[in-house]
mmCIF file of C-alpha atoms in Angstrom:
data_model
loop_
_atom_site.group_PDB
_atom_site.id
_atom_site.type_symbol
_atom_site.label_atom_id
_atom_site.label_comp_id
_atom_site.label_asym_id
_atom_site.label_seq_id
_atom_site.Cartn_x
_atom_site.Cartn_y
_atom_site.Cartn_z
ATOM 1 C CA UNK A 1 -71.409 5.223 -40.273
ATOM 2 C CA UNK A 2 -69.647 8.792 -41.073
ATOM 3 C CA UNK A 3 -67.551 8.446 -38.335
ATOM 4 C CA UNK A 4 -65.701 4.868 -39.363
ATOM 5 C CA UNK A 5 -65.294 6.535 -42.920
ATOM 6 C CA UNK A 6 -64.075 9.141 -41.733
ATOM 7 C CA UNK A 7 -61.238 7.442 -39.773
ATOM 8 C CA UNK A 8 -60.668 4.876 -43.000
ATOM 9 C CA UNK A 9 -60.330 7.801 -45.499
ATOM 10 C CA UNK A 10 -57.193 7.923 -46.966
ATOM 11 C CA UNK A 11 -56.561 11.215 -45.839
ATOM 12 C CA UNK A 12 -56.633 10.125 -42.533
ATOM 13 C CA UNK A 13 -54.572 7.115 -43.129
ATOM 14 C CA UNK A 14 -51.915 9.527 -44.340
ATOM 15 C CA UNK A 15 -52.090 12.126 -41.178
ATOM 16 C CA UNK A 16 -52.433 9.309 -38.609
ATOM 17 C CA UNK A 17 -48.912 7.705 -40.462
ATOM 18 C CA UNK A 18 -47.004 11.052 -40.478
ATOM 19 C CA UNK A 19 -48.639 11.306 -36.544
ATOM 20 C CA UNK A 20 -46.687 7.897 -35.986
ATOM 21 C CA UNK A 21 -43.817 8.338 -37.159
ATOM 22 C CA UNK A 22 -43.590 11.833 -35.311
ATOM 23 C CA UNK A 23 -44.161 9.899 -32.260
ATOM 24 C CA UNK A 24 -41.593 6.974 -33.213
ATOM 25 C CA UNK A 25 -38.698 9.580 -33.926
ATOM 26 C CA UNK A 26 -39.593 11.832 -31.101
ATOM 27 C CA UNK A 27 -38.876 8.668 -28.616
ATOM 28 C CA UNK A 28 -36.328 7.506 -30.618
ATOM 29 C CA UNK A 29 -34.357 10.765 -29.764
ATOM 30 C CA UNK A 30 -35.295 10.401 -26.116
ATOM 31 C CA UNK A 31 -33.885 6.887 -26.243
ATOM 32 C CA UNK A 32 -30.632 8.358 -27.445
ATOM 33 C CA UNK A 33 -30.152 11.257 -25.556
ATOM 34 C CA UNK A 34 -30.586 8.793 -22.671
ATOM 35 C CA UNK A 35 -28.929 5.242 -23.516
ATOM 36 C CA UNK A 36 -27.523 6.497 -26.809
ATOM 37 C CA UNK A 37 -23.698 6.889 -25.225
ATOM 38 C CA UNK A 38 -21.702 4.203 -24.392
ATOM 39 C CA UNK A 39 -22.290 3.819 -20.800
ATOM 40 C CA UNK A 40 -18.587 4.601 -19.038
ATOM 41 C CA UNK A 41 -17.034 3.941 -15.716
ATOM 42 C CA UNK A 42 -15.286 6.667 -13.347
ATOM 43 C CA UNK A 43 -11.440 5.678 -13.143
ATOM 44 C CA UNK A 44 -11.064 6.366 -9.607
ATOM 45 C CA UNK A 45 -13.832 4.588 -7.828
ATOM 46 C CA UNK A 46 -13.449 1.125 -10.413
ATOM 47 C CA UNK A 47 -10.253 1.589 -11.822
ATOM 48 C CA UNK A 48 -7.928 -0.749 -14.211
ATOM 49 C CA UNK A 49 -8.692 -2.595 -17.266
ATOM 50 C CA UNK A 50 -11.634 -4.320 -17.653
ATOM 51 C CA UNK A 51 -9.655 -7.433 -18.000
ATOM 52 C CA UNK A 52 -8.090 -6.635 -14.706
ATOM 53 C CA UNK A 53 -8.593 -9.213 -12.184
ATOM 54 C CA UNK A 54 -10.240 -6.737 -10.094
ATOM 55 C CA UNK A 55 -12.864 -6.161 -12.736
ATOM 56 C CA UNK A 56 -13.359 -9.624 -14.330
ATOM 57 C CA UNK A 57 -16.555 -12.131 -13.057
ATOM 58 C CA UNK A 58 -16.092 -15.560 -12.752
ATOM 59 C CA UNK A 59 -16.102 -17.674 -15.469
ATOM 60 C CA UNK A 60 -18.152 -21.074 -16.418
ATOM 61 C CA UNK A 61 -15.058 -23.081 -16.709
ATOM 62 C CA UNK A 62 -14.131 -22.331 -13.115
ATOM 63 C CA UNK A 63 -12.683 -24.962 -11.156
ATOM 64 C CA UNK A 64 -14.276 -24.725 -7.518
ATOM 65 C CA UNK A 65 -12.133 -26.201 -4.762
ATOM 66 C CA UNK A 66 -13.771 -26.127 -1.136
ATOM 67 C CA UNK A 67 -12.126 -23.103 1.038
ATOM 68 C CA UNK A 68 -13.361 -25.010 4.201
ATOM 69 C CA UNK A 69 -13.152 -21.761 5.838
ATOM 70 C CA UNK A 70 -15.150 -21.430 9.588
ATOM 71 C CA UNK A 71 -16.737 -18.672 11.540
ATOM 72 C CA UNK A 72 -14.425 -16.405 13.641
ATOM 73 C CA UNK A 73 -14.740 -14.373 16.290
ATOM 74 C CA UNK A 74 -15.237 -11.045 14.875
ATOM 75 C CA UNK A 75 -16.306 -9.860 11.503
ATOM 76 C CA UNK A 76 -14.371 -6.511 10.572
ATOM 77 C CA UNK A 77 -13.588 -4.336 7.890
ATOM 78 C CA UNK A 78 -9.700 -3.268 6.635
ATOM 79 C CA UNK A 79 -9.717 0.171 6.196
ATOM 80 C CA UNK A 80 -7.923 1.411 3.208
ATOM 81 C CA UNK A 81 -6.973 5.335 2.252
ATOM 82 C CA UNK A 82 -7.927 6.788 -1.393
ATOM 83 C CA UNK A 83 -6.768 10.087 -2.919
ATOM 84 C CA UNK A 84 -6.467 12.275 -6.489
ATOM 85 C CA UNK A 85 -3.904 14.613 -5.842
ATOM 86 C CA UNK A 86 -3.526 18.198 -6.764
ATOM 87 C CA UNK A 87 -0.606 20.069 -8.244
ATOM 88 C CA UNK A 88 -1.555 23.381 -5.860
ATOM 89 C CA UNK A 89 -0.709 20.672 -3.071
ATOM 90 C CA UNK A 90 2.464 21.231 -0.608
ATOM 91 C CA UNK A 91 5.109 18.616 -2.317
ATOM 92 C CA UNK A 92 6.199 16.299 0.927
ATOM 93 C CA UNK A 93 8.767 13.623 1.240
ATOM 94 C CA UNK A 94 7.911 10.072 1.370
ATOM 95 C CA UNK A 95 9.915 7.984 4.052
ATOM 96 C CA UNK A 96 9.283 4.292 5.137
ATOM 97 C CA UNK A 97 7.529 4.153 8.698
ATOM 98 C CA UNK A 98 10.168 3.909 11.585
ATOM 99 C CA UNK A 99 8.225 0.629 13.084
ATOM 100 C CA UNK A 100 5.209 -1.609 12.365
ATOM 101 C CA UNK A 101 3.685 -0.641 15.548
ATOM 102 C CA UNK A 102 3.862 2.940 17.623
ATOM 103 C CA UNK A 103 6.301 4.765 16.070
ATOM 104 C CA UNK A 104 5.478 5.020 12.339
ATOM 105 C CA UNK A 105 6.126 8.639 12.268
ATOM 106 C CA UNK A 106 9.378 8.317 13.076
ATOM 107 C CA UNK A 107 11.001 6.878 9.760
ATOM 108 C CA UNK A 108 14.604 8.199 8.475
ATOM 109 C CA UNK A 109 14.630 6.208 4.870
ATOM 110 C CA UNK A 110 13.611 8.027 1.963
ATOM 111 C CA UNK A 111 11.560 6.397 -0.331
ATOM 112 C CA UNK A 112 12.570 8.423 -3.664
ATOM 113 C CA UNK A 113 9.369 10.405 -4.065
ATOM 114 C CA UNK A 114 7.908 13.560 -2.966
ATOM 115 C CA UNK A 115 4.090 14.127 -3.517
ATOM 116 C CA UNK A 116 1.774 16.983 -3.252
ATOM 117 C CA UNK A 117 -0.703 16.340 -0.403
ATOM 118 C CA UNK A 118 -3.055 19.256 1.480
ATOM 119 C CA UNK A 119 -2.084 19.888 4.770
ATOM 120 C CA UNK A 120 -4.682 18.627 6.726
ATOM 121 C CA UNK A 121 -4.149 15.231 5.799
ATOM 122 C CA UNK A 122 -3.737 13.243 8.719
ATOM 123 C CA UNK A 123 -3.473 9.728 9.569
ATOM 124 C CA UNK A 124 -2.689 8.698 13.157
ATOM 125 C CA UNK A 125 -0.049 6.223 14.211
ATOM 126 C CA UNK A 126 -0.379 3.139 15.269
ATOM 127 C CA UNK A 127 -1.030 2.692 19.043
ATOM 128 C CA UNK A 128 0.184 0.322 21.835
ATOM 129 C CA UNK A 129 -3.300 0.947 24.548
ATOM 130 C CA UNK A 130 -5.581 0.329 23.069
ATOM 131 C CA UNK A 131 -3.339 -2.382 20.708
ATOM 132 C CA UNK A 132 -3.964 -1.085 17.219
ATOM 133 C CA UNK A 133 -1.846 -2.021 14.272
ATOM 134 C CA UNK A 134 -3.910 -1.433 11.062
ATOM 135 C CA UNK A 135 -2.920 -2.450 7.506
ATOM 136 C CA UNK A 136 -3.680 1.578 6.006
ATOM 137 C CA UNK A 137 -3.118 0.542 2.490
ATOM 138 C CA UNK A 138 -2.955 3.732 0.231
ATOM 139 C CA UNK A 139 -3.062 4.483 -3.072
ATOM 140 C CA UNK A 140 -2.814 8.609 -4.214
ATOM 141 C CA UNK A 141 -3.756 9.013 -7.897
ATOM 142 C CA UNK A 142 -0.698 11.574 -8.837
ATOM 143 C CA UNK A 143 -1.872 15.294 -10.550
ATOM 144 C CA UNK A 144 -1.348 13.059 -13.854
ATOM 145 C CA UNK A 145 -4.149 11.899 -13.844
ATOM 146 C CA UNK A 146 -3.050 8.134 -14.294
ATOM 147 C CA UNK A 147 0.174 7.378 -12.130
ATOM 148 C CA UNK A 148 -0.765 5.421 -8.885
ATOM 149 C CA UNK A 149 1.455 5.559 -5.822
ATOM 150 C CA UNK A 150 0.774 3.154 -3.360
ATOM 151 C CA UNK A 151 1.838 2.794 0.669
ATOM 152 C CA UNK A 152 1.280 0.653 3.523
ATOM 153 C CA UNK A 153 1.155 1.110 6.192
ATOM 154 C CA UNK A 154 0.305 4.702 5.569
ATOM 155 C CA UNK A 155 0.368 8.155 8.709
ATOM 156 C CA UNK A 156 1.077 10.896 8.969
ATOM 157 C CA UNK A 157 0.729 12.409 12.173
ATOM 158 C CA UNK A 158 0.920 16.544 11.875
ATOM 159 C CA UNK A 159 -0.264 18.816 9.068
ATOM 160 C CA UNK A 160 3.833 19.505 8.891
ATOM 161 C CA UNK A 161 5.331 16.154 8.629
ATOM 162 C CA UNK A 162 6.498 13.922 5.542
ATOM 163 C CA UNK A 163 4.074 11.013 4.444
ATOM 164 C CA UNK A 164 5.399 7.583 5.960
ATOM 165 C CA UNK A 165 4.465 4.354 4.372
ATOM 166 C CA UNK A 166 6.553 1.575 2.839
ATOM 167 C CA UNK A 167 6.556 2.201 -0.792
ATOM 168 C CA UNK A 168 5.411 -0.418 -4.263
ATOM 169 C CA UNK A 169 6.445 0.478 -7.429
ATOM 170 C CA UNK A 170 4.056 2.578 -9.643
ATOM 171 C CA UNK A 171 0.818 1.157 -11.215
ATOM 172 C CA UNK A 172 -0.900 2.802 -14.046
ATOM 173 C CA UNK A 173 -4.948 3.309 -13.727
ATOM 174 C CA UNK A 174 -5.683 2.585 -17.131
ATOM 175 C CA UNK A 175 -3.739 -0.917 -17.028
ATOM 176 C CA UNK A 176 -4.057 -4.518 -15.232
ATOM 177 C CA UNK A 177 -3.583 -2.878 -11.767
ATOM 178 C CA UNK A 178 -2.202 -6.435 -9.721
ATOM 179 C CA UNK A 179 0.352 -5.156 -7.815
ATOM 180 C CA UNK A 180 -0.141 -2.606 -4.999
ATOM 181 C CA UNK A 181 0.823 -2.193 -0.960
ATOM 182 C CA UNK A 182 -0.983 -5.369 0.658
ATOM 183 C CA UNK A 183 3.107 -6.229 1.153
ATOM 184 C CA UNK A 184 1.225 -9.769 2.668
ATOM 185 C CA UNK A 185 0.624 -10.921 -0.874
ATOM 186 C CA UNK A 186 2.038 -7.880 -3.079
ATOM 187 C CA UNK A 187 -1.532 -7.125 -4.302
ATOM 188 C CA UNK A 188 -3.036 -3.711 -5.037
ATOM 189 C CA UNK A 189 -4.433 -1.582 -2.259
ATOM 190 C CA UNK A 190 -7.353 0.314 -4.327
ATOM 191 C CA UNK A 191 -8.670 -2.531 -6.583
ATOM 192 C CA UNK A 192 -10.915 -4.839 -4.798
ATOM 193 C CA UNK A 193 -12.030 -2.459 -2.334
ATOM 194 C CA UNK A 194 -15.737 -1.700 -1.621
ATOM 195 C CA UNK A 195 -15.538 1.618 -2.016
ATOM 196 C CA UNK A 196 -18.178 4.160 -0.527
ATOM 197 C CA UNK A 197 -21.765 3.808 -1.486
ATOM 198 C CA UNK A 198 -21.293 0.146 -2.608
ATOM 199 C CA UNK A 199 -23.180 -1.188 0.401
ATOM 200 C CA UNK A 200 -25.555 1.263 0.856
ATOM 201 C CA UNK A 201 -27.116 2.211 -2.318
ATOM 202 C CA UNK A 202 -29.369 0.249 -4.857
ATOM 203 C CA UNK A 203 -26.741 -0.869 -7.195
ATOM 204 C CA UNK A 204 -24.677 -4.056 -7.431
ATOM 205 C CA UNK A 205 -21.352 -4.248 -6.389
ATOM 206 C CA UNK A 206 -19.588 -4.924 -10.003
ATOM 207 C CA UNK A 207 -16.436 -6.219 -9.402
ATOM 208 C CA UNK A 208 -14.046 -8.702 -7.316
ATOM 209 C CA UNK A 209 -13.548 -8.167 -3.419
ATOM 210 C CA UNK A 210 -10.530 -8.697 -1.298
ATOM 211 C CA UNK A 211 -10.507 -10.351 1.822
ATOM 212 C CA UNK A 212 -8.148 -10.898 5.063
ATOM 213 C CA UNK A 213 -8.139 -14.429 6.875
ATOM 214 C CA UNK A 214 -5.722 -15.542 9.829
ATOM 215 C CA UNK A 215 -3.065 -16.837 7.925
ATOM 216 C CA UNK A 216 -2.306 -19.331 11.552
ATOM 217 C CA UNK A 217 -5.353 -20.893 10.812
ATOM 218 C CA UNK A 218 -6.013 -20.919 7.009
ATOM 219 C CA UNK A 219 -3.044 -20.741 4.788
ATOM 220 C CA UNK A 220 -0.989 -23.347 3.395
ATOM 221 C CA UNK A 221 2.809 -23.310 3.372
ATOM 222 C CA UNK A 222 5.348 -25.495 1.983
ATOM 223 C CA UNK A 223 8.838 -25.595 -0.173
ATOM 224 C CA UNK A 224 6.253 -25.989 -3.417
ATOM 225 C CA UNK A 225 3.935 -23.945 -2.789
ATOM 226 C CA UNK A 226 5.509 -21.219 -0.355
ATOM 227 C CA UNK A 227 1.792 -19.658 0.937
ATOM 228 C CA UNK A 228 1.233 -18.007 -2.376
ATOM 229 C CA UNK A 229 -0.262 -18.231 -5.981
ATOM 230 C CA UNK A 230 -1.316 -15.787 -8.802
ATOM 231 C CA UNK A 231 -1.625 -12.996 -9.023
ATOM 232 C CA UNK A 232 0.005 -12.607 -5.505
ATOM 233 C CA UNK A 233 4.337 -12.424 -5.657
ATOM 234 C CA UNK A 234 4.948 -13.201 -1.942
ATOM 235 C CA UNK A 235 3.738 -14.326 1.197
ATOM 236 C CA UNK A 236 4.721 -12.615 4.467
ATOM 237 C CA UNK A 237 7.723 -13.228 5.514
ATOM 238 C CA UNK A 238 7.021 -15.136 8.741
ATOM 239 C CA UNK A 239 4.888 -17.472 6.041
ATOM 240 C CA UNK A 240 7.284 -20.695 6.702
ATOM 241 C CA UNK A 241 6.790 -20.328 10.714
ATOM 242 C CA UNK A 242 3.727 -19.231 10.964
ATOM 243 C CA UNK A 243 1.193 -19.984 7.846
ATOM 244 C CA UNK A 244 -0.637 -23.058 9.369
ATOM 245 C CA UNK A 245 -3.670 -24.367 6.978
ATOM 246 C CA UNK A 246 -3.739 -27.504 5.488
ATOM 247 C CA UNK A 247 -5.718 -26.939 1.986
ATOM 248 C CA UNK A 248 -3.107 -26.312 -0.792
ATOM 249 C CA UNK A 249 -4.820 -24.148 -2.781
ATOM 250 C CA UNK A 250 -5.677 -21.581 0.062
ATOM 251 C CA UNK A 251 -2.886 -19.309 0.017
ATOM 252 C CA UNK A 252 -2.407 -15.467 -0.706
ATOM 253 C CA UNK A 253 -3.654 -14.325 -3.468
ATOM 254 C CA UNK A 254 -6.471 -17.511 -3.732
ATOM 255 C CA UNK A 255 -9.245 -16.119 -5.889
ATOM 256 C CA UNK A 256 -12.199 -17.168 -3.278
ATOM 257 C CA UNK A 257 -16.076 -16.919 -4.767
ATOM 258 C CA UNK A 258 -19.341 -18.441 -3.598
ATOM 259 C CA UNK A 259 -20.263 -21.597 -6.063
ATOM 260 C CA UNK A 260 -22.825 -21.374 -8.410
ATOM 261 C CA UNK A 261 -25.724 -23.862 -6.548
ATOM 262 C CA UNK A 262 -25.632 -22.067 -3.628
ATOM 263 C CA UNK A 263 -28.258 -19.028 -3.111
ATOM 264 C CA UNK A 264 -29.031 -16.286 -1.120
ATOM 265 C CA UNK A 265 -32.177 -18.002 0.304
ATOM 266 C CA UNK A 266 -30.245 -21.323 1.183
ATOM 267 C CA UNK A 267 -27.996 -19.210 3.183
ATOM 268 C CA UNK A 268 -31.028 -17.874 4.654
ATOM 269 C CA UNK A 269 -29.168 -14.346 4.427
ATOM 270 C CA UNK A 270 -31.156 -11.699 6.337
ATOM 271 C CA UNK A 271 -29.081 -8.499 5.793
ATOM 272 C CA UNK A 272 -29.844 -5.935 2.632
ATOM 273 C CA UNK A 273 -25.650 -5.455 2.796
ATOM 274 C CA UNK A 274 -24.822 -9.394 3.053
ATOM 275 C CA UNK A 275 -26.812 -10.042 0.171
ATOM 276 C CA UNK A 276 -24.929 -7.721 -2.218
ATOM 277 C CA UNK A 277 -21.627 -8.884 -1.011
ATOM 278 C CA UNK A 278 -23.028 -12.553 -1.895
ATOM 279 C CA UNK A 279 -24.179 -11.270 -5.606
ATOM 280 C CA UNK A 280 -20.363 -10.063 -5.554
ATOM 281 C CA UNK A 281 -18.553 -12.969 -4.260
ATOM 282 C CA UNK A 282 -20.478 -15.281 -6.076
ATOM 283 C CA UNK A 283 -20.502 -13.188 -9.937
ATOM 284 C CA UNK A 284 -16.490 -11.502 -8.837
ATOM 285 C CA UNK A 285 -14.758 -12.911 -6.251
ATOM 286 C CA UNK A 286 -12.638 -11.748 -3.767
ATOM 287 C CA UNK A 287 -8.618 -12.011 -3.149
ATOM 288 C CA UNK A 288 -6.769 -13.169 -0.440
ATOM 289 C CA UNK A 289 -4.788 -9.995 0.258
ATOM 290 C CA UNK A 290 -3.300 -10.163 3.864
ATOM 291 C CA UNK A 291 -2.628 -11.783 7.757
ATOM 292 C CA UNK A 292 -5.632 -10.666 9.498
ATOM 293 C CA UNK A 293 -2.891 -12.374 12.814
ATOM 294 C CA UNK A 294 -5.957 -13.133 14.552
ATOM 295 C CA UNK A 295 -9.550 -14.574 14.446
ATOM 296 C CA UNK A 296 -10.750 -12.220 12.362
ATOM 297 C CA UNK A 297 -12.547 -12.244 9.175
ATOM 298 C CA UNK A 298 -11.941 -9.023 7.238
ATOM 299 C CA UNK A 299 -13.589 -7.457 4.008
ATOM 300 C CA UNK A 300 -11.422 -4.567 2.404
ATOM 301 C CA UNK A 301 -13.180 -1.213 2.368
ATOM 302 C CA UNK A 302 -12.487 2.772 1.488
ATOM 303 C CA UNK A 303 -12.356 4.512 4.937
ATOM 304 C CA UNK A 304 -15.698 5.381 5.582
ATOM 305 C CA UNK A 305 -17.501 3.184 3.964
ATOM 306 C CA UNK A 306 -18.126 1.644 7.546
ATOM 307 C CA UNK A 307 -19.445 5.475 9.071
ATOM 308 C CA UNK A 308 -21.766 5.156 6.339
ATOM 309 C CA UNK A 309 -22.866 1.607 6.624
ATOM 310 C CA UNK A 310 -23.455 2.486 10.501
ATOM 311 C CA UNK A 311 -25.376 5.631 9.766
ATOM 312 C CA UNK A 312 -27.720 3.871 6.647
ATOM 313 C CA UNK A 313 -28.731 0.649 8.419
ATOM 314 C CA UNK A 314 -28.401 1.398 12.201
ATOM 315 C CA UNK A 315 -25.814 -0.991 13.277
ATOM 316 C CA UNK A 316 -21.745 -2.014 12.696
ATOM 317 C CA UNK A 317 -19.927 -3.802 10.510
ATOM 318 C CA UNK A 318 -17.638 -4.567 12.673
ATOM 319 C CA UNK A 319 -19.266 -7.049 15.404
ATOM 320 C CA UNK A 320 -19.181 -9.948 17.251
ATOM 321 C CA UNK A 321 -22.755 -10.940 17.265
ATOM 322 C CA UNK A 322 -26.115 -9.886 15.827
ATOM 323 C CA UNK A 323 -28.005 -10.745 12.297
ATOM 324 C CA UNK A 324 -24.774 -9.063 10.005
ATOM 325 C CA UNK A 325 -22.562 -10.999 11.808
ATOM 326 C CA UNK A 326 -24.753 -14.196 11.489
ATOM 327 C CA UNK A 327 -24.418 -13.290 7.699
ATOM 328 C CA UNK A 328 -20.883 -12.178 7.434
ATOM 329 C CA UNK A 329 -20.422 -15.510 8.851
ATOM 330 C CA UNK A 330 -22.542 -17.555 6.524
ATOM 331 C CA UNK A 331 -20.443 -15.843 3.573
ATOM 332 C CA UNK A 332 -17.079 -17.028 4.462
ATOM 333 C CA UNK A 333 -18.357 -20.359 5.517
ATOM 334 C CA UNK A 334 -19.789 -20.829 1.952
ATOM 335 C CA UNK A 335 -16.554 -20.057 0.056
ATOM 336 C CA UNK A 336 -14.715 -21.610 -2.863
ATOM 337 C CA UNK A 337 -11.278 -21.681 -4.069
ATOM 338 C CA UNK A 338 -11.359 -21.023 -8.069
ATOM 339 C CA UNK A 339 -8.796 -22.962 -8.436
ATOM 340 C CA UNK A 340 -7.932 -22.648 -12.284
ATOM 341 C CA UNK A 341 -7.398 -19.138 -11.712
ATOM 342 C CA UNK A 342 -4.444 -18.194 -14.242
ATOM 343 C CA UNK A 343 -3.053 -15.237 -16.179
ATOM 344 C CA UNK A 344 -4.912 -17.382 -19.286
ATOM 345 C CA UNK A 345 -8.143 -17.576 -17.311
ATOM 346 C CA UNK A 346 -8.663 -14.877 -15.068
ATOM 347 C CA UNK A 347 -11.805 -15.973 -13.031
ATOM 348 C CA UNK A 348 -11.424 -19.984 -14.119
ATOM 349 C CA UNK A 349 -11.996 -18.991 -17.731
ATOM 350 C CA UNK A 350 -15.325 -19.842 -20.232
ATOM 351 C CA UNK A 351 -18.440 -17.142 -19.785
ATOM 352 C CA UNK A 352 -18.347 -15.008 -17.877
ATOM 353 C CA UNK A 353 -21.302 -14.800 -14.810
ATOM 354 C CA UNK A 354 -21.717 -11.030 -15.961
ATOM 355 C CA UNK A 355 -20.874 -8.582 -18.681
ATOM 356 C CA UNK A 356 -17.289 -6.881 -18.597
ATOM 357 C CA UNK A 357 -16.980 -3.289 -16.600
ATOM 358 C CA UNK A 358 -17.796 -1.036 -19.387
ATOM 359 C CA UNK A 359 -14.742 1.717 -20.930
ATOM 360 C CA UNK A 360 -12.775 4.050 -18.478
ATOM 361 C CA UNK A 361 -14.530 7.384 -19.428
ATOM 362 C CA UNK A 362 -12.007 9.586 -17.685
#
């Protein structure tokens, strides 16, 4: 009986209080130092406005149209080239490549800009055996800190040599980022890209993808609609020959995304990497960005991203068989058209399936 008096006393009442709100304050502090700052994104790996259509989720009010797209023949990735430069950089000439194939290197027109790049930058030509052609869309984040120049298809073959890559006008990081050097649909060559990390670590993929189809196969072309739609400007310009799809709304630039009744499980997805690129597809999106001018289906990625996703999970992304490939498969097969995509309703408009990218903090 001394003991519960004790611990009813109102001096003890008092202590245990003040003991309390010690406690409450002390965590309270912990809390801020740890969540207390508005959480912030890096500029350079998720850059643009958070309005951008790179960053914005899908909306309730989206409009899904069937993409009817089919399995190909190999699942691959389109590599694309990232850099901040430096001012203590040698200053090199920009020229347009001298030919789509072997022979970039060898370009004569000047593309009006000089930009500081380290010497040992080097990115190999194109080559005739084996029959390689890729994309290389670039973007180099100028000493400014905010000016984007973007190329495609980017080399440079010696640590001497100019920079050679066909040139789009300049983008600012901080703004809506659309336009860039995927010259098949005039879209931007860094937003949209799974950048390194993204499929290997524990984190969600938080924004819209870009993807590749064979235009031969899939996209539409007619006087209306001339095999694009917004936010693409252009089609390529072999589009009236060669586009051959017969869905309307499946053009460059199409705003593709996995609808909301489908799941992961009915998919029966078995790879850790498929299933964040269906969270992403389905919550973002992904772009139609460019000819893949063959039967390929092709995510956009950061170069090395793929080394990485080799080295973390013990097999390629690029493949023509296996369980990724199963699932690569099962994703495009499962695609939507949002087809109320608009400058007014960026992602079909209404809620959005997730919260907005949080503040550039950089």
């Amino acid at each position: 009986m001394k003991n519960l008096s004790f611990f009813t006393s109102t001096a003890w009442l008092r202590i245990l209080v003040v003991f309390l709100i010690g406690v409450i304050m002390a965590v309270g502090w912990g809390c801020q130092s740890s969540f207390g700052k508005t959480p912030t994104r890096d500029k350079f790996l998720q850059p643009f406005l958070s309005t951008s259509i790179w960053n914005m989720p899908i909306g309730s009010d989206a409009v899904y149209v069937k993409a009817n797209i089919g399995k190909s023949k190999y699942a691959t990735a389109d590599e694309e080239y990232f850099f901040w430069l430096k001012d203590k950089y040698p200053h090199r000439s920009v020229y347009a490549p001298g030919a789509w194939g072997e022979g970039r290197c060898t370009g004569k027109k000047y593309m009006d800009i000089d930009i500081p790049i380290p010497d040992n930058l080097i990115i190999p030509d194109a080559t005739k055996k084996p029959f390689r052609t890729p994309n290389n869309a670039s973007a180099f984040l100028m000493p400014d800190g905010r000016t984007l120049v973007q190329l495609s298809p980017l080399a440079r073959c010696d640590e001497q040599s100019p920079v050679y890559g066909w040139r789009h006008e300049n983008v600012d990081i901080y703004g809506e980022g659309i336009g860039g050097a995927h010259f098949g649909s005039g879209l931007s060559s860094i937003g949209g890209s799974i950048r390194k990390g993204e499929l290997t670590n524990d984190k969600p993929i938080r924004h819209a993808l870009k993807v590749v189809i064979w235009a031969d196969k899939y996209l539409f072309y007619d006087k209306k609609i001339p095999g694009y739609r917004w936010p693409a400007d252009r089609a390529d310009d072999y589009a009236a020959e060669n586009y051959g799809g017969s869905n309307h709304a499946l053009v460059q630039g199409s705003l593709l995304a996995i609808g909301p009744g489908i799941t992961k499980e009915s998919l029966n997805l078995q790879t850790p990497a498929a299933k964040k690129l269906f969270d992403a597809l389905q919550d973002y999106g992904a772009y139609v960005v460019d000819d893949s001018a063959g039967d390929a289906h092709y995510f956009a990625v950061e170069k090395g991203v793929t080394d990485e996703f080799r080295h973390k999970y013990g097999y390629k992304f690029q493949s023509e068989s296996g369980k990724f490939y199963d699932d690569f498969m099962k994703l495009f097969e499962a695609l939507y058209i949002v087809d109320n995509n608009s400058p007014n309703s960026i992602g079909g408009g209404g809620t959005p399936r997730a919260a907005l990218a949080p503040p550039i903090g950089n």
